[in-house]
mmCIF file of N, CA and C and ligand atoms in Angstrom:
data_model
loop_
_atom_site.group_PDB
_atom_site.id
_atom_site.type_symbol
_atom_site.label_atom_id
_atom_site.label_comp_id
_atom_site.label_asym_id
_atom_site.label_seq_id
_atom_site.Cartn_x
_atom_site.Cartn_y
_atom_site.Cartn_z
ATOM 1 N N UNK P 69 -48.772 4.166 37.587
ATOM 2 C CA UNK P 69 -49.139 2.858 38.159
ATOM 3 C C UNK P 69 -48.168 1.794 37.645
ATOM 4 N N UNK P 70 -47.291 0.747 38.216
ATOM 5 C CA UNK P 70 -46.675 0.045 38.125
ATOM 6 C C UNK P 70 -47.003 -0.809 37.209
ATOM 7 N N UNK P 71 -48.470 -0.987 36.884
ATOM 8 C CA UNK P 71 -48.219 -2.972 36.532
ATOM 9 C C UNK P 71 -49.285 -2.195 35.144
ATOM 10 N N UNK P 72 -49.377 -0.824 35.186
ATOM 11 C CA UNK P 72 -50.054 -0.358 33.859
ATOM 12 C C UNK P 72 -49.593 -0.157 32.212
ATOM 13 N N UNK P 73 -50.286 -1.241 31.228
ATOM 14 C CA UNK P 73 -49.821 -1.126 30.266
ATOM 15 C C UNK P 73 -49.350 -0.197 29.584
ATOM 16 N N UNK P 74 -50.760 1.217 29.674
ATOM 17 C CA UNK P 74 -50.187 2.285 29.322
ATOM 18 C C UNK P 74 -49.014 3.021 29.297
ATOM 19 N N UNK P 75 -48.330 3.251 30.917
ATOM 20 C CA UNK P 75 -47.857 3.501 31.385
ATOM 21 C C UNK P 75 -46.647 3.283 31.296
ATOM 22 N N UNK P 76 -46.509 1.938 30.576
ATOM 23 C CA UNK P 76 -44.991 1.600 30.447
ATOM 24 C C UNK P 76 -45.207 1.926 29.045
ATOM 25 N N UNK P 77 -46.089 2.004 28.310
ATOM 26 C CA UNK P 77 -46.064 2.424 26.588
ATOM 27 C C UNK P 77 -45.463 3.929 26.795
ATOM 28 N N UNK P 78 -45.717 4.695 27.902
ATOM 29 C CA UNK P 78 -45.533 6.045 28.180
ATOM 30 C C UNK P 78 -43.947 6.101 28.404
ATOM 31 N N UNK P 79 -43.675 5.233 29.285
ATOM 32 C CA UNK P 79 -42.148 5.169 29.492
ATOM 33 C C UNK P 79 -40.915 4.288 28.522
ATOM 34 N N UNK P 80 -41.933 3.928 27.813
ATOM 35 C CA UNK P 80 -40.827 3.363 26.553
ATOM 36 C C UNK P 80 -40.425 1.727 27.085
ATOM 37 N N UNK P 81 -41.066 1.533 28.082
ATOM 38 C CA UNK P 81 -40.692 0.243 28.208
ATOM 39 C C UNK P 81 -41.372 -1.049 27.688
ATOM 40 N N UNK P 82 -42.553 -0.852 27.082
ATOM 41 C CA UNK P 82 -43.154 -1.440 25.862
ATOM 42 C C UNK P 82 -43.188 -0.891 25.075
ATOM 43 N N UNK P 83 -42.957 -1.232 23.913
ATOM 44 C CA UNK P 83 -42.408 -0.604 22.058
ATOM 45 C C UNK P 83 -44.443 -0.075 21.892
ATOM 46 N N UNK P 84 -44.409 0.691 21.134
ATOM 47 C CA UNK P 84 -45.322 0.993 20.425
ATOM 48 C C UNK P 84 -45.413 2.162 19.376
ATOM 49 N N UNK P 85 -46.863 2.437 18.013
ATOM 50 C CA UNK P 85 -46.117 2.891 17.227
ATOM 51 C C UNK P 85 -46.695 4.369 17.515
ATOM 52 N N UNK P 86 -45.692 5.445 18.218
ATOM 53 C CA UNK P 86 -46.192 6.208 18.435
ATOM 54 C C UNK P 86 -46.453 7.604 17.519
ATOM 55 N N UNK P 87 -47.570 8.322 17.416
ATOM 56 C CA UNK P 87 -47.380 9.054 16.627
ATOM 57 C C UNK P 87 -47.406 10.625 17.207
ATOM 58 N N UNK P 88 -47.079 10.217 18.228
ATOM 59 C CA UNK P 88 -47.491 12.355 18.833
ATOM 60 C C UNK P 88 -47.063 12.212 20.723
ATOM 61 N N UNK P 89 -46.042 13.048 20.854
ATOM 62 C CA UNK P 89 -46.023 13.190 22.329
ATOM 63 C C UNK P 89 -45.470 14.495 23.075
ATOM 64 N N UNK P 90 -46.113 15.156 23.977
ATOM 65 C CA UNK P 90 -45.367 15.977 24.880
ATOM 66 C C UNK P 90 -45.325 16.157 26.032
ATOM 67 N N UNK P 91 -45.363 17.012 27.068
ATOM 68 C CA UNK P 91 -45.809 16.720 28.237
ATOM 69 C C UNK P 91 -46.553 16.284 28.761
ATOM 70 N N UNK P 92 -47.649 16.622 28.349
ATOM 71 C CA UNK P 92 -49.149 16.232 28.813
ATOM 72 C C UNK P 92 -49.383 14.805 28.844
ATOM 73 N N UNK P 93 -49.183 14.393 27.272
ATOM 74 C CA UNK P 93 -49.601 13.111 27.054
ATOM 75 C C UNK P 93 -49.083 12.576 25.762
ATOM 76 N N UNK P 94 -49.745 11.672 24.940
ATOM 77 C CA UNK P 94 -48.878 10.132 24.393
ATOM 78 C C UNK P 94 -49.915 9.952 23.327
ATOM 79 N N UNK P 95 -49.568 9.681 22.176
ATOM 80 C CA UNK P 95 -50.303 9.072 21.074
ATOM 81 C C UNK P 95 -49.915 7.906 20.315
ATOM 82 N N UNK P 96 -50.660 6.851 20.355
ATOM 83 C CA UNK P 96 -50.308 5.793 19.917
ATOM 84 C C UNK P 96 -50.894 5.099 18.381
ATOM 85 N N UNK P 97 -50.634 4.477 18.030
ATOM 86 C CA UNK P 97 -51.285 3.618 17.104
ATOM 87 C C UNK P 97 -52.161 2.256 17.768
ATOM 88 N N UNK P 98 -53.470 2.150 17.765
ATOM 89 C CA UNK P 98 -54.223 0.985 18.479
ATOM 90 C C UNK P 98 -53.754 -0.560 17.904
ATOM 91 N N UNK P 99 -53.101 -1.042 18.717
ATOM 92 C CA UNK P 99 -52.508 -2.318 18.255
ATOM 93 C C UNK P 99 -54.030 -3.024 17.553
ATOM 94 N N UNK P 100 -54.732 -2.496 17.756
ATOM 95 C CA UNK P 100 -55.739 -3.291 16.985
ATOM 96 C C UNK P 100 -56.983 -2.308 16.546
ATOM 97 N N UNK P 101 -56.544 -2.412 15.276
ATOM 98 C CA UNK P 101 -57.116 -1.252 14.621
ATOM 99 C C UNK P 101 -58.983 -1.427 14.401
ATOM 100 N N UNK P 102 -59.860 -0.406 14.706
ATOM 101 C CA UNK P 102 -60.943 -0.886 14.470
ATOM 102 C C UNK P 102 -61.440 0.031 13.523
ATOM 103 N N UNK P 103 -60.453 1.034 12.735
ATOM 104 C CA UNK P 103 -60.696 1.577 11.457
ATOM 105 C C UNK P 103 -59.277 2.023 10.887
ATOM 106 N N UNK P 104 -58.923 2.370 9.987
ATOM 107 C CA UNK P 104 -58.001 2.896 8.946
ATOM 108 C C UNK P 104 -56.906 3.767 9.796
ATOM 109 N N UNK P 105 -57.446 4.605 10.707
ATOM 110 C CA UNK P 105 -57.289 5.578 11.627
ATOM 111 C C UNK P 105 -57.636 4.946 12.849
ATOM 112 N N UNK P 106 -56.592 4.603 13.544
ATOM 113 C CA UNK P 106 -57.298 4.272 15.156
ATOM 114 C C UNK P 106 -56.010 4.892 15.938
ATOM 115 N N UNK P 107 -56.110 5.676 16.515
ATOM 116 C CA UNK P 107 -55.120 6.221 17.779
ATOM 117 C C UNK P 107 -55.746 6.385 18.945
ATOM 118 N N UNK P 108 -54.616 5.974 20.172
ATOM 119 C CA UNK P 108 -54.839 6.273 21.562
ATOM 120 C C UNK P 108 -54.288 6.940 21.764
ATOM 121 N N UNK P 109 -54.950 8.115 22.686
ATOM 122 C CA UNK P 109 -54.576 9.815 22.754
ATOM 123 C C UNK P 109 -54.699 9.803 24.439
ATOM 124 N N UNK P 110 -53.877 9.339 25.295
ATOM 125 C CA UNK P 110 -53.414 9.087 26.791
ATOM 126 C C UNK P 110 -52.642 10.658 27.511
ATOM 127 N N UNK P 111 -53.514 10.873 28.605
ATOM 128 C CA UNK P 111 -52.699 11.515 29.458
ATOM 129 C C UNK P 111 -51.485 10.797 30.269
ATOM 130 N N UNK P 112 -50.433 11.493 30.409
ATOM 131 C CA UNK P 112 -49.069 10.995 31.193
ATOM 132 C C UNK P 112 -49.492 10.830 32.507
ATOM 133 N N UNK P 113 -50.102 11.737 32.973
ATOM 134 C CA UNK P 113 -50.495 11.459 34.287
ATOM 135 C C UNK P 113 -51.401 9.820 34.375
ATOM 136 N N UNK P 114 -51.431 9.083 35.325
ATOM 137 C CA UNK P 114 -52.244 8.115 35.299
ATOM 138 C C UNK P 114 -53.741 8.340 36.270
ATOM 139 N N UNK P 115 -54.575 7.828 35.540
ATOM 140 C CA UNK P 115 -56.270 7.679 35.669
ATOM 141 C C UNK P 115 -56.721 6.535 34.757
ATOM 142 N N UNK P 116 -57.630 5.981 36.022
ATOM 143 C CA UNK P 116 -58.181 4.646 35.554
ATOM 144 C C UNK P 116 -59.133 5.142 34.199
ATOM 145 N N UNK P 117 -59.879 6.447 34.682
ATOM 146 C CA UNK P 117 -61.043 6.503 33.920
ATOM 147 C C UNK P 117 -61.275 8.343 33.957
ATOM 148 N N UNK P 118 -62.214 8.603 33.569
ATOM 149 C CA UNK P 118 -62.906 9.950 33.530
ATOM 150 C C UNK P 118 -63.401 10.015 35.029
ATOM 151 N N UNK P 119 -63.402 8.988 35.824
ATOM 152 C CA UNK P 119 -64.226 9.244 37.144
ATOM 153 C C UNK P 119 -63.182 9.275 37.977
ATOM 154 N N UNK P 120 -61.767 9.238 37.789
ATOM 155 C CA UNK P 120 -60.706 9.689 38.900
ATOM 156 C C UNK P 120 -60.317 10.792 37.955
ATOM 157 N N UNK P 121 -60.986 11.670 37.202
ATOM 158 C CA UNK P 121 -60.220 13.235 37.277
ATOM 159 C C UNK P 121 -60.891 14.605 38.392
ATOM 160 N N UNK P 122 -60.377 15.217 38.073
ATOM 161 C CA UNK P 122 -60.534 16.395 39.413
ATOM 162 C C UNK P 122 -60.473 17.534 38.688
ATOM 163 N N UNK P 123 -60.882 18.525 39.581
ATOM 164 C CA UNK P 123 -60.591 20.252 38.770
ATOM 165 C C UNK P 123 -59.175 20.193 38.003
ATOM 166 N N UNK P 124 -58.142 20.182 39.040
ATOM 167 C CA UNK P 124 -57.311 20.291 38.788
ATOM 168 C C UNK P 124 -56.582 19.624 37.447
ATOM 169 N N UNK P 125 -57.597 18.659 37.019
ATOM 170 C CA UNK P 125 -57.077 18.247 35.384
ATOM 171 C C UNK P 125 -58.225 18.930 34.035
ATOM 172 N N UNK P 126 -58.692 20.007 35.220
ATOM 173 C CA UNK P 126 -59.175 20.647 33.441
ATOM 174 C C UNK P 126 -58.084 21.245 32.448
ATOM 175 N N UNK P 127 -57.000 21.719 32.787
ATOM 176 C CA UNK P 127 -55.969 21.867 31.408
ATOM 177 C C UNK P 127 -55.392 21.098 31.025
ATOM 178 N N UNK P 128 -55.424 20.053 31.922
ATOM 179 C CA UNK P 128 -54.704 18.483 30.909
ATOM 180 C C UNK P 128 -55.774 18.215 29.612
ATOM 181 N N UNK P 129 -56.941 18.205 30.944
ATOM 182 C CA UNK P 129 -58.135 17.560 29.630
ATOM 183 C C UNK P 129 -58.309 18.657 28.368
ATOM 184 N N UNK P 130 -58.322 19.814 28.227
ATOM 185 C CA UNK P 130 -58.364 21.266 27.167
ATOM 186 C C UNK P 130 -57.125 20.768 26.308
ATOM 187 N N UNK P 131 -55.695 20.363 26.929
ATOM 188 C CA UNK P 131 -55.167 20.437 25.683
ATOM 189 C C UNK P 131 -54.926 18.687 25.356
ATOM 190 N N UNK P 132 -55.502 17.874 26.013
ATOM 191 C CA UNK P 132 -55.840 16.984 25.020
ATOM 192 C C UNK P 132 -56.977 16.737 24.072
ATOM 193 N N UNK P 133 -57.558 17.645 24.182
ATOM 194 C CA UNK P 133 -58.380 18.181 22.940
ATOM 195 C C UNK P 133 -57.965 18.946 21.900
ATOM 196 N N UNK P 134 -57.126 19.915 22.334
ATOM 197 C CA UNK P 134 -56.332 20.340 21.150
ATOM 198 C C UNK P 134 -55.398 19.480 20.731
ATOM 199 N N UNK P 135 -55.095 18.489 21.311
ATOM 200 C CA UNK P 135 -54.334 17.332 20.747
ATOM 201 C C UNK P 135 -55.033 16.504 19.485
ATOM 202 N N UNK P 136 -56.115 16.237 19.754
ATOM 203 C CA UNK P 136 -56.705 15.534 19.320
ATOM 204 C C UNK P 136 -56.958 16.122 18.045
ATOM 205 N N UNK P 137 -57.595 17.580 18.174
ATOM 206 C CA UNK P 137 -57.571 18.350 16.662
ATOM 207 C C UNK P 137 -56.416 17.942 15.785
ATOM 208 N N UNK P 138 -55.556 18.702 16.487
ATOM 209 C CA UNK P 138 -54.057 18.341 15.481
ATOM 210 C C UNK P 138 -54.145 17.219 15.213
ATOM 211 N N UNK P 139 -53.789 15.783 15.618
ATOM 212 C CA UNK P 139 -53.724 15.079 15.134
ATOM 213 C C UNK P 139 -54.709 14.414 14.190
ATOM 214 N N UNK P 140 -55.955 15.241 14.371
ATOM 215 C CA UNK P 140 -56.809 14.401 12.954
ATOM 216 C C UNK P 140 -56.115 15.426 11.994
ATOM 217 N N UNK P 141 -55.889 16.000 12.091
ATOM 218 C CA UNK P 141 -55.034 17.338 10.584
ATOM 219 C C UNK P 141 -53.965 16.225 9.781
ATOM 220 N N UNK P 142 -53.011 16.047 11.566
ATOM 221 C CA UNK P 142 -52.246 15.102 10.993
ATOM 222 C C UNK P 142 -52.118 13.989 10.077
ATOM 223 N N UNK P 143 -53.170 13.439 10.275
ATOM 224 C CA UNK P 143 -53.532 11.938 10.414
ATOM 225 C C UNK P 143 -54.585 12.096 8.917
ATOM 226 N N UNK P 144 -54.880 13.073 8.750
ATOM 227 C CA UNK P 144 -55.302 13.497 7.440
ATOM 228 C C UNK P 144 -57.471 12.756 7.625
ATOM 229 N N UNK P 145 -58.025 12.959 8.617
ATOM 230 C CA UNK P 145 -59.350 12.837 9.087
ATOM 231 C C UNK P 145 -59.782 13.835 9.071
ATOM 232 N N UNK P 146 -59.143 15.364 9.492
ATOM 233 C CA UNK P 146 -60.142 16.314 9.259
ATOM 234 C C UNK P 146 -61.108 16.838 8.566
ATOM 235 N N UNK P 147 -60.612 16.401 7.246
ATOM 236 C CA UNK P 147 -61.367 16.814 6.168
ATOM 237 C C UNK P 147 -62.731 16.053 6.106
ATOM 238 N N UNK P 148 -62.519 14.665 6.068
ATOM 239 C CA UNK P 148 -63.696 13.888 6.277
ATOM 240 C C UNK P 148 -63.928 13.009 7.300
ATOM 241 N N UNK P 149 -63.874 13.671 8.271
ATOM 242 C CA UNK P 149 -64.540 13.275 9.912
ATOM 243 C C UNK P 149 -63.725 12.241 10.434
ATOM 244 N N UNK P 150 -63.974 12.272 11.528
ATOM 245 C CA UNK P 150 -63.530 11.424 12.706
ATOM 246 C C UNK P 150 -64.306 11.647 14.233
ATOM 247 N N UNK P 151 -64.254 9.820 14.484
ATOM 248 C CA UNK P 151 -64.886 10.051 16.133
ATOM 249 C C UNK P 151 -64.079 10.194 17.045
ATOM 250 N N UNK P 152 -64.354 10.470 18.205
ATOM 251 C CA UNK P 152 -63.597 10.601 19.496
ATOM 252 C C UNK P 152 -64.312 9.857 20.514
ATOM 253 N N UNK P 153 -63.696 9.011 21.157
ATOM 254 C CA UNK P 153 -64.658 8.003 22.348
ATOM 255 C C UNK P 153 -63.251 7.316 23.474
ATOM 256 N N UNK P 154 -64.085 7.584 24.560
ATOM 257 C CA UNK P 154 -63.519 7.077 25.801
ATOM 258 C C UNK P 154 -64.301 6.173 26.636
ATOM 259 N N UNK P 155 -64.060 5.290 26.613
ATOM 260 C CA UNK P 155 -65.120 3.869 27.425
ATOM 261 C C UNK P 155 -64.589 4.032 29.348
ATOM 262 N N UNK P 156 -65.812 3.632 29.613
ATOM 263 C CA UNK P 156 -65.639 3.563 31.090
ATOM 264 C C UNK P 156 -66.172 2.553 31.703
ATOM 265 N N UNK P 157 -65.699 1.576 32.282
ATOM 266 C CA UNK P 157 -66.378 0.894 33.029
ATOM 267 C C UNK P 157 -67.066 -0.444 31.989
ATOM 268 N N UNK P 158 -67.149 -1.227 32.781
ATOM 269 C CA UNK P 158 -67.812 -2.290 32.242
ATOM 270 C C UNK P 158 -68.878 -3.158 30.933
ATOM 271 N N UNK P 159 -69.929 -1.974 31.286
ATOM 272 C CA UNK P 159 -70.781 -1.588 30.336
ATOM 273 C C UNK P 159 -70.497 -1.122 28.697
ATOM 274 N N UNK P 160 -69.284 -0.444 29.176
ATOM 275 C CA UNK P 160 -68.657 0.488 27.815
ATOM 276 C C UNK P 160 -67.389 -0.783 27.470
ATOM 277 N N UNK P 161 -67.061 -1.761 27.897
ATOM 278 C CA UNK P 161 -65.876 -2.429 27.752
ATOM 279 C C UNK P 161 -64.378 -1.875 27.988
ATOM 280 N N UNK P 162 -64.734 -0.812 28.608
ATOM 281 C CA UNK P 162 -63.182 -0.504 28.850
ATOM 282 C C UNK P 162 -62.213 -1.734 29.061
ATOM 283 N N UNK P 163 -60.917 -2.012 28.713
ATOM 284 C CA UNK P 163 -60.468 -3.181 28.860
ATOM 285 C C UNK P 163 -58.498 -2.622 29.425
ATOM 286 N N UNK P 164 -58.566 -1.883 29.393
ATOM 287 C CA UNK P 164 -57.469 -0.796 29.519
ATOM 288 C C UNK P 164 -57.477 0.511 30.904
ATOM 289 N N UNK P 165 -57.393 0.245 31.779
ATOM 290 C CA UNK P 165 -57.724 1.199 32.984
ATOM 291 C C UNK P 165 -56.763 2.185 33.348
ATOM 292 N N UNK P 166 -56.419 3.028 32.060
ATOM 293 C CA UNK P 166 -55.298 3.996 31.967
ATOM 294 C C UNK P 166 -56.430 5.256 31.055
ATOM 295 N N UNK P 167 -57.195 5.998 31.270
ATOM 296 C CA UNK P 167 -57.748 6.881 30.122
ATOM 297 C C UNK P 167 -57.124 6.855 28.969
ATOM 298 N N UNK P 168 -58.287 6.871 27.902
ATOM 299 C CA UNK P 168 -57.737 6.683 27.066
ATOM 300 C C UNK P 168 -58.939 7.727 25.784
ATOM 301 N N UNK P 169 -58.175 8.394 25.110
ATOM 302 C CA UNK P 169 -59.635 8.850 23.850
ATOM 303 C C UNK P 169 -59.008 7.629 22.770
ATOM 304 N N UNK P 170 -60.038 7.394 21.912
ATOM 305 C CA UNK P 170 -60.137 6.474 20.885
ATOM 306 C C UNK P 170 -59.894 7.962 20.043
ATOM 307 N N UNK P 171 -59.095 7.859 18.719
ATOM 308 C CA UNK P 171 -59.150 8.674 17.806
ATOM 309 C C UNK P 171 -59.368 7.903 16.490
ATOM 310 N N UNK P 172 -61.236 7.896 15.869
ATOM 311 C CA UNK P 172 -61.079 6.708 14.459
ATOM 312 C C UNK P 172 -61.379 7.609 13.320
ATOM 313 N N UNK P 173 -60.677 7.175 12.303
ATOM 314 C CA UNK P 173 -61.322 7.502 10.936
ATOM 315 C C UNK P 173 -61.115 7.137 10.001
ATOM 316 N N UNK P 174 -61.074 7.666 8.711
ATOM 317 C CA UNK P 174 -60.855 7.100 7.319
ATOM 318 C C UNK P 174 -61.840 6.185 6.600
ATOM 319 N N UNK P 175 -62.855 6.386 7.461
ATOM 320 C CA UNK P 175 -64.335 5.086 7.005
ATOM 321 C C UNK P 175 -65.266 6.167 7.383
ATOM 322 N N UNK P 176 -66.285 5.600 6.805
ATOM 323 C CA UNK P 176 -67.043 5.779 6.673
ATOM 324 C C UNK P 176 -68.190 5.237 8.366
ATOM 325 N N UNK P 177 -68.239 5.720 9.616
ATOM 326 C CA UNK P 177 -68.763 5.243 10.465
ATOM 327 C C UNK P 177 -70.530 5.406 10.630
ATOM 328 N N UNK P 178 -71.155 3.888 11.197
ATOM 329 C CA UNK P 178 -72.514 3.724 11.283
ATOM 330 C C UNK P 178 -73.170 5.046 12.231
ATOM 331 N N UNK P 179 -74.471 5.991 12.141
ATOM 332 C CA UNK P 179 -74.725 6.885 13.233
ATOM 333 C C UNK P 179 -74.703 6.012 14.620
ATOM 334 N N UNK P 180 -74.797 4.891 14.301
ATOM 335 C CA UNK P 180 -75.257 4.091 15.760
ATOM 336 C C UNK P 180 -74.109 3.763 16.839
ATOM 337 N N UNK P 181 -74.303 4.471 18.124
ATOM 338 C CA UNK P 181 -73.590 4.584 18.629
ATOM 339 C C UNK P 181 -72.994 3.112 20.085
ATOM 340 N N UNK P 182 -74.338 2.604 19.895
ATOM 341 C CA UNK P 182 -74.246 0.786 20.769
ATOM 342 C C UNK P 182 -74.355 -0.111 19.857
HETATM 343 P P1 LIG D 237 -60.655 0.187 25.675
HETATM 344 O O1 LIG D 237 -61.300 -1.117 25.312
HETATM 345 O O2 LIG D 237 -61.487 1.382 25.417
HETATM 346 O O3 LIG D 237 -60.109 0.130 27.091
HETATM 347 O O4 LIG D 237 -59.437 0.361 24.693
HETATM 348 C C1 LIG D 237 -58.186 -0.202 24.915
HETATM 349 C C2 LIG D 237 -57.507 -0.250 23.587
HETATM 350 O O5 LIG D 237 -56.129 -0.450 23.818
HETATM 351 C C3 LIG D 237 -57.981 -1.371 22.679
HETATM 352 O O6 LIG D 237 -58.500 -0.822 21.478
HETATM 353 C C4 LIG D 237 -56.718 -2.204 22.449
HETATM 354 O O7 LIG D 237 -56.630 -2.690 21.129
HETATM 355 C C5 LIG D 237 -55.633 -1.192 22.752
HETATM 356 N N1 LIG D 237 -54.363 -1.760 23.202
HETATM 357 C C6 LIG D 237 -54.164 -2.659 24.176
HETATM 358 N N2 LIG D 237 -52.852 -2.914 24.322
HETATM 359 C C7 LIG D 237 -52.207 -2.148 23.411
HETATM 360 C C8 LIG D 237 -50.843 -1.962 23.060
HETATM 361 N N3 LIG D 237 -49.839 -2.625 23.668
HETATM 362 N N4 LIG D 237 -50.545 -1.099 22.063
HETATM 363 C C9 LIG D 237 -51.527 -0.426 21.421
HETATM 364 N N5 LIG D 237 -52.835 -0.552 21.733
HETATM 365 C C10 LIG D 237 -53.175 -1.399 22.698
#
């Protein structure tokens, strides 16, 4: 998508601090960190949300899950946890209409999930 932030973070035409990329998809550092650990874990392909994917992106979505493993290894969260969250829509504040997983950790997070 042309006028998508992501998208140009994907193509290098906005700087960002990235920490993980291959075909599939893009890992970033959240310009605004809401724990110790905050990464955005983006498919290359573009989707507003979880509600424009299709069959045809169940192996995108599988190995951005194995993405996501690795990089809490990386990122040194495995040991003591980390969340994974993708907002949709309004309600959830999505503010970013490029999919996106939230990757947080290094704190200690509330069970409460609203
Ligand atoms: P969401 O609110 O779930 O759509 O998440 C969007 C996230 O993108 C927010 O946590 C923002 O801080 C983050 N964000 C927006 N612009 C940038 C950027 N240029 N570089 C890194 N993170 C960004």
């Amino acid at each position: 998508m042309n006028n998508c932030i992501f998208c140009k973070i994907i193509k290098d035409e906005i700087p960002s601090a990235k920490v993980y990329e291959d075909e599939l998809c893009f890992a970033f550092k959240d310009i605004n960190p809401q724990a110790p650990v905050h990464v955005l874990v983006v498919p290359k392909k573009h989707a507003a949300s979880v509600l424009e994917l299709c069959e045809d992106d169940k192996e995108l979505l599988g190995h951005i899950q194995l993405v996501i493993g690795k990089l809490a290894n990386d990122l040194g969260v495995a040991e003591t946890g980390f969340r994974v969250m993708t907002n949709c829509g309004k309600d959830a504040c999505q503010s970013v209409a490029h999919l996106h997983y939230h990757l947080l950790g290094g704190v200690q997070m509330s069970e409460k999930m609203v």
